[in-house]
Coordinates of C-alpha atoms and ligand atoms in Angstrom, one line a residue:
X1 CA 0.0 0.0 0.0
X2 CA 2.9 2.5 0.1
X3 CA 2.6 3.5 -2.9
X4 CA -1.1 4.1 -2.6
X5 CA -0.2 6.3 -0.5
X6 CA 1.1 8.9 -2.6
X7 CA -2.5 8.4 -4.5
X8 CA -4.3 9.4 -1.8
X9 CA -2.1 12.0 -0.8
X10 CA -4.4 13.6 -3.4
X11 CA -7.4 13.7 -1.1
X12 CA -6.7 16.6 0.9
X13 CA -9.7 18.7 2.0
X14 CA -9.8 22.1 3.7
X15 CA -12.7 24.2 3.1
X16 CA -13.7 27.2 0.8
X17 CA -15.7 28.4 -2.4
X18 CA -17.2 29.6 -5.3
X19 CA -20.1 29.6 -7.1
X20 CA -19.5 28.9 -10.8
X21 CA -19.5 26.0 -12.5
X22 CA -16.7 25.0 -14.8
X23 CA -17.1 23.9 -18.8
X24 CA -15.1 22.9 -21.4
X25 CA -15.3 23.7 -25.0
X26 CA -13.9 21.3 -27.1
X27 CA -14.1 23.0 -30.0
X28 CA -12.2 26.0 -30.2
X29 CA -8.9 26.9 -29.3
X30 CA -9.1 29.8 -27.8
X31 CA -11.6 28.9 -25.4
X32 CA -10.4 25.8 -24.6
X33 CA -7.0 27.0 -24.0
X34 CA -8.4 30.0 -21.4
X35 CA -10.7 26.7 -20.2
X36 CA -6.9 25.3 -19.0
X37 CA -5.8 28.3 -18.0
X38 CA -8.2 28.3 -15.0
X39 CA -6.7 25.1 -13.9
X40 CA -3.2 27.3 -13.7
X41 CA -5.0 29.3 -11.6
X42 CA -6.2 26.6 -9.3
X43 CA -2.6 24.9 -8.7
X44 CA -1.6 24.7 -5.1
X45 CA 2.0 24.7 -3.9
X46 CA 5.0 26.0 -5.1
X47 CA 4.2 26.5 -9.0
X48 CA 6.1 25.6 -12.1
X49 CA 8.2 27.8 -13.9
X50 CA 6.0 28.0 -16.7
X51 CA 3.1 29.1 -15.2
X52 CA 0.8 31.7 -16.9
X53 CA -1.3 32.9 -14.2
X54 CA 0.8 35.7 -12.8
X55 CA -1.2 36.5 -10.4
X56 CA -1.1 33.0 -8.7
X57 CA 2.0 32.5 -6.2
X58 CA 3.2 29.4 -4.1
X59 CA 0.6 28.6 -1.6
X60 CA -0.3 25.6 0.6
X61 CA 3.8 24.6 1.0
X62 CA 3.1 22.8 4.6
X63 CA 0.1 20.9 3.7
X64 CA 0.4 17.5 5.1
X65 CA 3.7 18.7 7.7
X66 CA 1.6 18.2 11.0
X67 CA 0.4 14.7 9.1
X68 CA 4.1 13.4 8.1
X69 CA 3.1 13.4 4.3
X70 CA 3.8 15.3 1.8
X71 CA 0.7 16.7 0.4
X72 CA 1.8 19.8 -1.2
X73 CA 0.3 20.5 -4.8
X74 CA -2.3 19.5 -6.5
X75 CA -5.1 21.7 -7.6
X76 CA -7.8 23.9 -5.4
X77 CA -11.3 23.0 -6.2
X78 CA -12.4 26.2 -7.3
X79 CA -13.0 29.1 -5.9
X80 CA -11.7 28.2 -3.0
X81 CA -8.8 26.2 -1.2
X82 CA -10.1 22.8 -0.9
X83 CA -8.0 20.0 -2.9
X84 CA -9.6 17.2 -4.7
X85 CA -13.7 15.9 -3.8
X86 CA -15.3 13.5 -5.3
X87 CA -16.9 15.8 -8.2
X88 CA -12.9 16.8 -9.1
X89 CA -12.4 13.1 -10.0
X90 CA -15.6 12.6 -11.4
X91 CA -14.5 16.0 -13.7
X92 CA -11.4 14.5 -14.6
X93 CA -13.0 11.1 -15.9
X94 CA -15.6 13.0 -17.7
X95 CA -12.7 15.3 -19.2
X96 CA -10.9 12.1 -20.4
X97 CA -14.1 10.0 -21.8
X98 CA -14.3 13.6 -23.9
X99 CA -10.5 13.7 -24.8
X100 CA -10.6 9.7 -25.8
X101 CA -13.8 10.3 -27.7
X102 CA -13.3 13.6 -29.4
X103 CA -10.6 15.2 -28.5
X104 CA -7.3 14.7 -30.4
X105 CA -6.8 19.1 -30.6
X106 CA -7.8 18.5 -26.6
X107 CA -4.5 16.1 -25.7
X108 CA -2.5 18.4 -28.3
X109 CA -2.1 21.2 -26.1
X110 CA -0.6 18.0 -23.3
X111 CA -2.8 19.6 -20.2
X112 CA -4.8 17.8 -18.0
X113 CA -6.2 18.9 -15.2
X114 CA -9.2 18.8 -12.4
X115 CA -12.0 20.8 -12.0
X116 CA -15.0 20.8 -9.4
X117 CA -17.8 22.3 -8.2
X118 CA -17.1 23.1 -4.6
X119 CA -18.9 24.6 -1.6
X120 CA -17.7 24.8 1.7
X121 CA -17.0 27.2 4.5
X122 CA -17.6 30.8 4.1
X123 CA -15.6 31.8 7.3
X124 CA -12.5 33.3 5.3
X125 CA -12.0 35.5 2.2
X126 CA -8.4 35.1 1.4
X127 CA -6.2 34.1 -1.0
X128 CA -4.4 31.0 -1.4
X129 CA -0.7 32.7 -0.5
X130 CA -2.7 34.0 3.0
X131 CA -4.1 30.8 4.2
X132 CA -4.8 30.5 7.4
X133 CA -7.6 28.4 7.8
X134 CA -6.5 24.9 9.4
X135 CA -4.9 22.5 6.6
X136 CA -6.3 19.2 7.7
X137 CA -6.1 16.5 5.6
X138 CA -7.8 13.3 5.9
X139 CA -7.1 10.4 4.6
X140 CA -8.3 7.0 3.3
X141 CA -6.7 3.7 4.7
X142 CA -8.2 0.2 5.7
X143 CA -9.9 1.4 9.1
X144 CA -11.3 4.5 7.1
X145 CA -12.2 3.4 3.8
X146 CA -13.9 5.4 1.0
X147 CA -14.9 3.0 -1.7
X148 CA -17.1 6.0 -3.5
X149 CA -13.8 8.5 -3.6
X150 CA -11.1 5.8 -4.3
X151 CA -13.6 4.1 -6.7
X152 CA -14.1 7.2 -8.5
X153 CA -10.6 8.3 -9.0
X154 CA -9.4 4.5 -10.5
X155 CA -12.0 5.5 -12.6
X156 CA -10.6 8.9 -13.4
X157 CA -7.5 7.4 -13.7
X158 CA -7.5 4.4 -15.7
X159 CA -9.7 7.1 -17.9
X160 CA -7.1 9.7 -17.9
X161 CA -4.4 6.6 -18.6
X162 CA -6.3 6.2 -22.1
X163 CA -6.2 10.0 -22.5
X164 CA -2.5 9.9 -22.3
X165 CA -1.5 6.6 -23.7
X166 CA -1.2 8.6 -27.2
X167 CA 1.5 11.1 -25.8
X168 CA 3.4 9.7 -22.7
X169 CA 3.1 6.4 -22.7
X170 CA 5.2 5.9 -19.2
X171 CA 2.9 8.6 -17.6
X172 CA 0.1 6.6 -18.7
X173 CA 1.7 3.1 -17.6
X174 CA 1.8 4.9 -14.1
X175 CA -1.8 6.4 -14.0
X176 CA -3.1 2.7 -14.6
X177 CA -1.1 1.0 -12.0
X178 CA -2.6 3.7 -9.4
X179 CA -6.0 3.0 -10.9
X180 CA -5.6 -1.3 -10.1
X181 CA -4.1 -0.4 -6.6
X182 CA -7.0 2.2 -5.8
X183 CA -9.6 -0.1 -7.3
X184 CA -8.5 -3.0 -5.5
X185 CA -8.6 -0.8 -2.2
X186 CA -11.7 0.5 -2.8
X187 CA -13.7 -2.8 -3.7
X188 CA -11.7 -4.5 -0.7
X189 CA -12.1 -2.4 1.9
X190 CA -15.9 -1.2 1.4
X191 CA -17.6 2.2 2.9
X192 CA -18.5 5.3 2.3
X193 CA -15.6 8.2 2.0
X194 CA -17.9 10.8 4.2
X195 CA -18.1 7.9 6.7
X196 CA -14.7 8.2 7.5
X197 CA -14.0 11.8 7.0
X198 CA -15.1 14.4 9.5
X199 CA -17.8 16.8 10.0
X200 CA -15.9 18.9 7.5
X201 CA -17.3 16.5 4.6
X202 CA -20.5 18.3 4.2
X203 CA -20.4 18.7 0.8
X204 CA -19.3 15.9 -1.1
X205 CA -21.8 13.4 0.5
X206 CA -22.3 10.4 -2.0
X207 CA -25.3 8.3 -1.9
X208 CA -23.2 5.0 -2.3
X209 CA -20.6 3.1 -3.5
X210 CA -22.0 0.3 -6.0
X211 CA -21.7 2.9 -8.8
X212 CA -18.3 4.0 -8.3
X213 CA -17.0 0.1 -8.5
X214 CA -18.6 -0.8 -11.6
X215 CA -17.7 2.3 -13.5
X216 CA -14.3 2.0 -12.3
X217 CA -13.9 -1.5 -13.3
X218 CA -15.6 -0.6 -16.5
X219 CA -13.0 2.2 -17.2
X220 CA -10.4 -0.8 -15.9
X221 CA -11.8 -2.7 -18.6
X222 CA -11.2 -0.5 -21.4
X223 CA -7.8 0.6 -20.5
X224 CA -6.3 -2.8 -19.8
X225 CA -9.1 -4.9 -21.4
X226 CA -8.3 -7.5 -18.7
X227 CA -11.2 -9.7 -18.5
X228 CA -11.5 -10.0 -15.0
X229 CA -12.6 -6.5 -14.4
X230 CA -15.2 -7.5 -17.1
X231 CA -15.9 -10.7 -14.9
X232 CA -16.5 -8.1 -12.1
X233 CA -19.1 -6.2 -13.7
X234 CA -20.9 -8.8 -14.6
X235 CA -20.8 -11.1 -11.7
X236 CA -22.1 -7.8 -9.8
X237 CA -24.5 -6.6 -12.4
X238 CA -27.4 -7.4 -9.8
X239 CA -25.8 -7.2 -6.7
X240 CA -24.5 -3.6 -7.4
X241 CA -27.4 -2.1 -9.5
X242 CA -26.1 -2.0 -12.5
X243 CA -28.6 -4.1 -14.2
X244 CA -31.3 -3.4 -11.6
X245 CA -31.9 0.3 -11.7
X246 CA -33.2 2.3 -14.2
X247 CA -31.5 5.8 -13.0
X248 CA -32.8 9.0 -14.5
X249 CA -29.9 10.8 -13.5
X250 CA -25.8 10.8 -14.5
X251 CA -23.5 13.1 -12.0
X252 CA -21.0 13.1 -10.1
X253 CA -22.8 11.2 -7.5
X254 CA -24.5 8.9 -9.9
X255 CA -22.3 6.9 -12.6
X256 CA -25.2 4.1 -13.7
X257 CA -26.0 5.1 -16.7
X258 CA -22.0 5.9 -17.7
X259 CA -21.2 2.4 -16.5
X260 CA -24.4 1.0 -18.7
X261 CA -23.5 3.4 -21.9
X262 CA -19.6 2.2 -22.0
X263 CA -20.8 -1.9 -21.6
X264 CA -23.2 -1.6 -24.3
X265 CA -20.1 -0.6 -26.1
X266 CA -18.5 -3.4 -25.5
X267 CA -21.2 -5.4 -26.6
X268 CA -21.4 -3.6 -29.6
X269 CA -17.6 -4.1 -30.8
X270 CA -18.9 -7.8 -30.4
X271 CA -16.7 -8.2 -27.1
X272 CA -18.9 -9.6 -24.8
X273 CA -18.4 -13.0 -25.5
X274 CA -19.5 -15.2 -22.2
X275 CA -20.6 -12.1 -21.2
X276 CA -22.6 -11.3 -23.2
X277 CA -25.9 -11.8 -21.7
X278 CA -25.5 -10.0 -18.4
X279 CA -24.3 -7.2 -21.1
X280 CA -27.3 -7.2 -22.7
X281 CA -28.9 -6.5 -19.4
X282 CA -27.0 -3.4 -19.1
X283 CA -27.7 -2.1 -22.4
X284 CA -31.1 -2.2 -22.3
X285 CA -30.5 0.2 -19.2
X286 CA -28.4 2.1 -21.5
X287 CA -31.4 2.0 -24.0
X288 CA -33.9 3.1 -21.3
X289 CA -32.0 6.1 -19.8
X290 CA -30.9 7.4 -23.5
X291 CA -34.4 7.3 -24.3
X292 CA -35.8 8.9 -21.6
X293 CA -33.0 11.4 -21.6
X294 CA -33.8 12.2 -25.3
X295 CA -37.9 12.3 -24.7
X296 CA -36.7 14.9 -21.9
X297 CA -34.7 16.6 -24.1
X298 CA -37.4 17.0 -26.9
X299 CA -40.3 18.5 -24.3
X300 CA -37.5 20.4 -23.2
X301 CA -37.0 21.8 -26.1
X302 CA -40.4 22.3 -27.2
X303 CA -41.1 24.2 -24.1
X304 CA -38.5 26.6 -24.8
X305 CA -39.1 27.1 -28.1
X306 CA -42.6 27.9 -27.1
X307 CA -41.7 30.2 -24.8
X308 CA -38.8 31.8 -27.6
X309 CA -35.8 30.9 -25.2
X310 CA -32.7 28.7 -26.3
X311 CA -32.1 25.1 -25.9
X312 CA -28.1 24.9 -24.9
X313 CA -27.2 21.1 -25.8
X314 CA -23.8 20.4 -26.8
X315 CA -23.6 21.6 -30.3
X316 CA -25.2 24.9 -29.7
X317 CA -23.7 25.4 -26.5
X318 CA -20.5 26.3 -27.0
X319 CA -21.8 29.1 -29.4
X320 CA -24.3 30.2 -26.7
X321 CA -21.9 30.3 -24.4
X322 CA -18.8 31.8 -26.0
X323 CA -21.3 34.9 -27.0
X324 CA -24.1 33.8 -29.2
X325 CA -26.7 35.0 -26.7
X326 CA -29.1 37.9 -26.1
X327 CA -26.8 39.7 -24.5
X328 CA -23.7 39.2 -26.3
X329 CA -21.4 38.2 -23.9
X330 CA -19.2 35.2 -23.1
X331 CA -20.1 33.3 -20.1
X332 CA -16.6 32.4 -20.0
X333 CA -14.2 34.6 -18.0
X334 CA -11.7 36.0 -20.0
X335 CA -12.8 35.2 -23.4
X336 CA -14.2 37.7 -25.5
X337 CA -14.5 41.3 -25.3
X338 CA -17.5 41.2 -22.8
X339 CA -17.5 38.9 -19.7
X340 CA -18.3 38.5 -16.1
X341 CA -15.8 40.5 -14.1
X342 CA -17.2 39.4 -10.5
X343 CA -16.7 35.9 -10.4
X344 CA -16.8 35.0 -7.1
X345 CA -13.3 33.2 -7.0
X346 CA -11.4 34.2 -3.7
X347 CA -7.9 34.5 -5.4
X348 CA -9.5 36.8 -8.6
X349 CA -11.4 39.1 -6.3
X350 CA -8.3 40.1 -4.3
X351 CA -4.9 42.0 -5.6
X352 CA -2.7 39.6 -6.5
X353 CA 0.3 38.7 -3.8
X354 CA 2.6 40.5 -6.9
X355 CA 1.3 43.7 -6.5
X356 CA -0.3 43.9 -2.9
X357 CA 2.8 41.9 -0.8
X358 CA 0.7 42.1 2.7
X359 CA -1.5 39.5 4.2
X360 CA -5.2 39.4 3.5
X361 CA -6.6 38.0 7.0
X362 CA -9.6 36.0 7.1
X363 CA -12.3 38.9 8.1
X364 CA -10.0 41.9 5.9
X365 CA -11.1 39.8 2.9
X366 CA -14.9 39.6 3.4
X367 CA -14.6 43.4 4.5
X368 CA -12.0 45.3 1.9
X369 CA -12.6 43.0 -0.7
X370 CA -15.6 40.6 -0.9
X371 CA -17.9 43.8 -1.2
X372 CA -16.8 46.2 -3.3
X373 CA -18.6 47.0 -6.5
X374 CA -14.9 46.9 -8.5
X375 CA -14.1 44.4 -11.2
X376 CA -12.3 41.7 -9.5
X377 CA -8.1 42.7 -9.9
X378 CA -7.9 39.1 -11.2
X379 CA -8.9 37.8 -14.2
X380 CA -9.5 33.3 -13.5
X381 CA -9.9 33.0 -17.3
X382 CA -11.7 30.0 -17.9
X383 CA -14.0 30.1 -15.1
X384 CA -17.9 29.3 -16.5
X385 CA -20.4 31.6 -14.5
X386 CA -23.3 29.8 -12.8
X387 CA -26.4 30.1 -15.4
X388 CA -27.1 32.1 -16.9
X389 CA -30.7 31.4 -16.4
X390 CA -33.8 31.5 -19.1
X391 CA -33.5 35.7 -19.3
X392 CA -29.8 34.5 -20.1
X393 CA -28.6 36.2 -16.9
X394 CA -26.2 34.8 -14.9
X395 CA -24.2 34.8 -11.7
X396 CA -21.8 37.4 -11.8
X397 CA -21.9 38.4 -8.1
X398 CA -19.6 37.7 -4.8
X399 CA -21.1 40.0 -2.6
X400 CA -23.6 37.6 -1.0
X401 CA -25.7 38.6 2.0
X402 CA -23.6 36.6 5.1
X403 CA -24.8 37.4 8.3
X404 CA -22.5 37.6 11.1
X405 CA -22.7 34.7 13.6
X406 CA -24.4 35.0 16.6
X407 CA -24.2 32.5 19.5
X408 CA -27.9 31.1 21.0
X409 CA -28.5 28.3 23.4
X410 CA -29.9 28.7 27.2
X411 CA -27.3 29.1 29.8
X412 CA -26.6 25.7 31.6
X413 CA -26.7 23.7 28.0
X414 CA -23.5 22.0 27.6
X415 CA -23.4 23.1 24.0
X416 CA -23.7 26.2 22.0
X417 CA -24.8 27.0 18.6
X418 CA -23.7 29.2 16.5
X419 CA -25.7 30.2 13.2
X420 CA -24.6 32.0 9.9
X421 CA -25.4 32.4 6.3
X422 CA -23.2 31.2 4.2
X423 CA -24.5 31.9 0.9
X424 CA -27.6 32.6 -0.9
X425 CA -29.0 32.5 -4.3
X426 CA -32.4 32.9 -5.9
X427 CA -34.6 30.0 -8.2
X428 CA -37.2 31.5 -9.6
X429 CA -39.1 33.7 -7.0
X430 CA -37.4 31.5 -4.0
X431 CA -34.4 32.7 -2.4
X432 CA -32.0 29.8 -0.9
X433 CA -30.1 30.4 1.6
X434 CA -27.1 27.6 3.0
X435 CA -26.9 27.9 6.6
X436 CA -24.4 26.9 8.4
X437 CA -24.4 25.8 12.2
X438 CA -21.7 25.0 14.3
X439 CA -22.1 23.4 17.8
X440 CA -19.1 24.2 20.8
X441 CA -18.8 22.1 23.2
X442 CA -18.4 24.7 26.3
X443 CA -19.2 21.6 29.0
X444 CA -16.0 19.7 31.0
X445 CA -18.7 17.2 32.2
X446 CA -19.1 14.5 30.2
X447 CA -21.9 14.2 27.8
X448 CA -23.2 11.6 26.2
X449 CA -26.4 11.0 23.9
X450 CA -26.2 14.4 22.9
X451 CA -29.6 14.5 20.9
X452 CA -30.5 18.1 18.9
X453 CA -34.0 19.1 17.5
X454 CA -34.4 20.8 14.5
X455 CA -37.4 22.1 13.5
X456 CA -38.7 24.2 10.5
X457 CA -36.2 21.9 8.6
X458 CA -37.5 22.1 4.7
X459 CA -34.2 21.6 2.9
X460 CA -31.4 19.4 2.9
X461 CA -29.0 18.9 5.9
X462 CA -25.5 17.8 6.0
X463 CA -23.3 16.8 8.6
X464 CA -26.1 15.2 11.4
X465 CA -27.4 11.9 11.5
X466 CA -30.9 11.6 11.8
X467 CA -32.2 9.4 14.6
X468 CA -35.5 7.3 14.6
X469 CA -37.3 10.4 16.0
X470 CA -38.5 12.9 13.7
X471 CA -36.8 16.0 14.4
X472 CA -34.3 14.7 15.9
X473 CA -30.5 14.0 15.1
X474 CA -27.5 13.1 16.7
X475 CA -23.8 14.1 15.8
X476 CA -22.3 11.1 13.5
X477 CA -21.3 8.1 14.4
X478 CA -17.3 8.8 13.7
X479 CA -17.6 11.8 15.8
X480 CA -19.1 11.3 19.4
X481 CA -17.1 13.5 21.4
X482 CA -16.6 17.2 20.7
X483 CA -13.7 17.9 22.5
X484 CA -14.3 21.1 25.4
X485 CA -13.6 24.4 23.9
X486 CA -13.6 22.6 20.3
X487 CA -16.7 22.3 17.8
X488 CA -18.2 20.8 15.0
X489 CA -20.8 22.3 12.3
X490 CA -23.6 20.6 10.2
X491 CA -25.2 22.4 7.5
X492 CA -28.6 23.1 5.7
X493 CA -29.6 24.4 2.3
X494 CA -33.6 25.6 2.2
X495 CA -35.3 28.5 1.2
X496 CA -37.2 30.7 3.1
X497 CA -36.8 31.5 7.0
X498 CA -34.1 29.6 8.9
X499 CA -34.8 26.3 11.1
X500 CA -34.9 25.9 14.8
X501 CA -32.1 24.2 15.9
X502 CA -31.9 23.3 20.0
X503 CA -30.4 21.1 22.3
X504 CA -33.3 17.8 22.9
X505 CA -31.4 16.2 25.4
X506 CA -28.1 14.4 26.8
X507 CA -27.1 12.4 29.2
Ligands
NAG601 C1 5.9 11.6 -19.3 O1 5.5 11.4 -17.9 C2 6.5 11.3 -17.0 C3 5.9 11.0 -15.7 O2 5.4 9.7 -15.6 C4 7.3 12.6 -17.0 O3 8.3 12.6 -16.0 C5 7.8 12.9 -18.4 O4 8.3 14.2 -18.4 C6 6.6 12.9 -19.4 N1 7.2 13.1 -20.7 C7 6.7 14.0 -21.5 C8 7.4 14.0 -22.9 O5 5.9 14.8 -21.2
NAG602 C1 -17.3 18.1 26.0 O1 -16.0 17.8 26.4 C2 -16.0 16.9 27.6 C3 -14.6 16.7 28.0 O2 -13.9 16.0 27.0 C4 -16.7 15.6 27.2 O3 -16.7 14.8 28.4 C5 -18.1 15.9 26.8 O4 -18.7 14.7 26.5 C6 -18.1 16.9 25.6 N1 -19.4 17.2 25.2 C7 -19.9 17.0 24.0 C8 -21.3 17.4 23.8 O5 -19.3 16.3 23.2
NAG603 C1 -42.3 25.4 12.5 O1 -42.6 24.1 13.0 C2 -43.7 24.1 14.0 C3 -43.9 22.7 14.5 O2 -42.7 21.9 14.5 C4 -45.0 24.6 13.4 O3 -46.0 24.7 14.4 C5 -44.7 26.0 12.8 O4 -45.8 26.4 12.1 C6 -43.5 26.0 11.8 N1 -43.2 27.3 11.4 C7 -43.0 27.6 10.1 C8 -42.7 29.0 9.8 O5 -43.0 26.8 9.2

């Protein structure tokens, strides 16, 4: 496992944000190249020579110290200084299938990176160079297994190790021997990553594993086309839910229907030999979710066409997006003449440690920087704004209400809450607003069954388990114990007013 190691010396977490998401034109040069050189912006520790982003300097140079590995590099996951989720995995295997498939010009310009959809904690507006916020890394190993995470990035890189075979054949020898040694962890060691990682997990919270081990033995399949990962899918197919689900639904969390598109593949090369039946199984999945997918599609389409608005799929997109719209601008930053200038991206919204050589402390960046009306000093070319919606507006936007947090619980509770916005957006007439909530344990006495109530909950919570009780949760399993003076936060997502959060009872 020693070498392992080093893989999963890629799954460092700390928390941060932004609130784009991230495209990829595979078309045009241009775009695709300022589409790479947002990954620049997102490297973390001491950067190469050749970098392009100026603006970008060394950052993250301890990570991993106080752990006794060496974790520096990598890439943040966007707007914000946390390395390598689930969805940045899942981005790079969906950036590979699209290189293998249709992207020669792609692999010519010999970049590869990740990308990711991030959210996290809203405490600190800094850049990367001024971090201050703890560094803690966690880590996958046979007591804490992550069969979901690990699964996913075998996948990503048995994918990326077809990218590559083309132009570096030893760099894609290497990607695939990672891939067997993190599939083989991953299938024999079985669990859920958020299981094992702390309350700081919030946000990457998968719904299982079963997904994550097909696909990745699929993607095994196809870059070594060793027939016992074959075997594996199909000795699984019902076990797993790969021939037993229907899903409506393929995400970063979800990888059925990927895992069910690239096996009818197979069958349709005319590999499936013994196979071949439990294949067939798994196309007609395929055959289900592309034809629901394209019935979708087609009301889609006739909705917006009825009411005059613009279907984006992937040949018109790119067009859409690089400035064929209403408003004639490019939703990607720093292409064009006309483009969002107030990405909410913590290193682009502050000067650049080039020009302003002072630190940026945690609450100086929310208040000199996060607000003001200004362009952001930093272009993040590449960046794709959130939206734009059906008036083709989109998110161009970091000042975001956040309220400031404000203890409440009854004196004599061992526990205190403290409550803050952390972001907000609007769907349609509904604002959303992602509260955040973090319990500290003021108490010497020992506590035990610590139980919470939460009321006026409509949305989606993070970081509690919920107990048999309606209402009522408890703090996860791997967490028991806050430690005195120390705390631990759990998040919800919902729109309208805020939930009632108080202490149940404990023991
Ligand atoms: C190929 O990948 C290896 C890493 O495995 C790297 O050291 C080498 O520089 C790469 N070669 C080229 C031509 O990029
Ligand atoms: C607070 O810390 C004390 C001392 O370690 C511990 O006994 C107690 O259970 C903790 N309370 C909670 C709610 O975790
Ligand atoms: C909050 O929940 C309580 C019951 O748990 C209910 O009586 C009350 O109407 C709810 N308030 C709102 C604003 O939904």
């Amino acid at each position: 496992m020693v070498n392992s190691r080093r893989v999963f010396a890629a799954f460092v977490l700390a928390l941060t944000i932004i609130d784009a998401a991230f495209g990829f034109n595979f078309n045009y040069g241009d775009a695709l190249d300022k589409s790479l050189l947002f990954f620049e912006a997102q490297r973390s520790g001491k950067l190469p020579g050749n970098q392009r982003v100026k603006w970008r300097g060394d950052s993250g140079l301890t990570d991993g110290y106080q752990q006794k590995v060496n974790l520096v590099g990598g890439y943040y996951d966007a707007g914000d200084h946390v390395k390598f989720g689930l969805p940045m995995a899942y981005s790079v295997t969906m950036l590979s299938w699209g290189a293998i498939e249709y992207g020669k010009s792609m692999m010519d310009l010999n970049q590869m990176g990740h990308v990711g959809d991030g959210d996290s904690d809203h405490y600190c507006w800094e850049r990367a160079e001024d971090m201050t916020t703890p560094r803690t890394a966690y880590k996958l190993d046979t007591e804490h297994p992550g069969s979901d995470l690990a699964g996913e990035t075998a996948a990503a890189m048995a994918a990326a190790s077809l990218a590559f075979r083309p132009y570096n054949s030893s760099y894609s020898d290497l990607l695939l021997v990672h891939a067997k040694q993190l599939f083989w962890f991953a299938d024999r060691f079985r669990g859920l990553f958020t299981d094992s990682i702390l309350c700081a997990k919030e946000f990457y919270t998968s719904s299982g594993y079963s997904d994550e081990l097909l696909w990745a033995a699929t993607w095994l399949y196809r870059a070594t086309k060793d027939e016992s990962y074959l075997k594996y899918v199909v000795d699984n197919a019902a076990t797993m839910g790969g021939t037993g689900w229907a899903v409506k639904e393929f995400s970063w969390d979800n990888k059925y229907a990927g895992v069910q598109i690239l096996l009818s593949k197979v069958l349709m090369d005319g590999n499936g030999g013994a196979y071949t039946a439990t294949l067939k199984q798994y196309q007609a999945k395929a055959d289900y979710f592309a034809s629901s997918a394209a019935f979708l599609l087609a009301v889609y389409s006739d909705y917006l066409s009825a009411a005059k608005s613009v279907l984006t799929c992937p040949d018109g997109n790119a067009d859409y997006i690089l400035g064929k719209n209403p408003k004639s601008m490019s939703y990607i930053v720093g292409y064009g003449q006309n483009y969002p200038i107030h990405v909410h991206h913590r290193g682009a919204s502050i000067a650049s440690i080039s020009t302003l050589h002072s630190v940026v402390g945690c609450v100086q960046g929310f208040d000199a920087w996060y607000h003001r009306p200004e362009a952001n000093p930093n272009i993040v070319h590449g960046g794709l704004v959130g939206g734009p919606d059906k008036n083709d507006n989109f998110d161009d936007d970091h000042p975001h209400p956040k309220t400031a947090a404000k203890p409440y619980e009854k004196p004599g509770m061992p526990v205190e809450f403290f409550h803050s916005i952390t972001d907000s957006w609007t769907v349609g007439r509904i604002a959303y607003y992602r509260h955040k909530v973090t319990i500290k344990n003021k108490s010497e006495k020992p506590i035990t069954d610590l139980k919470l109530a939460i009321e006026n909950l409509s949305g989606s919570l993070w970081g509690l388990s919920p107990t048999q009780n309606k209402n009522i949760y408890e703090l996860p399993e791997w967490i028991k114990v806050i430690k005195p003076g120390s705390e631990c936060s759990f998040v919800y997502v919902q729109g309208g007013p805020q939930a009632k959060v108080s202490v149940q009872s404990y023991h």
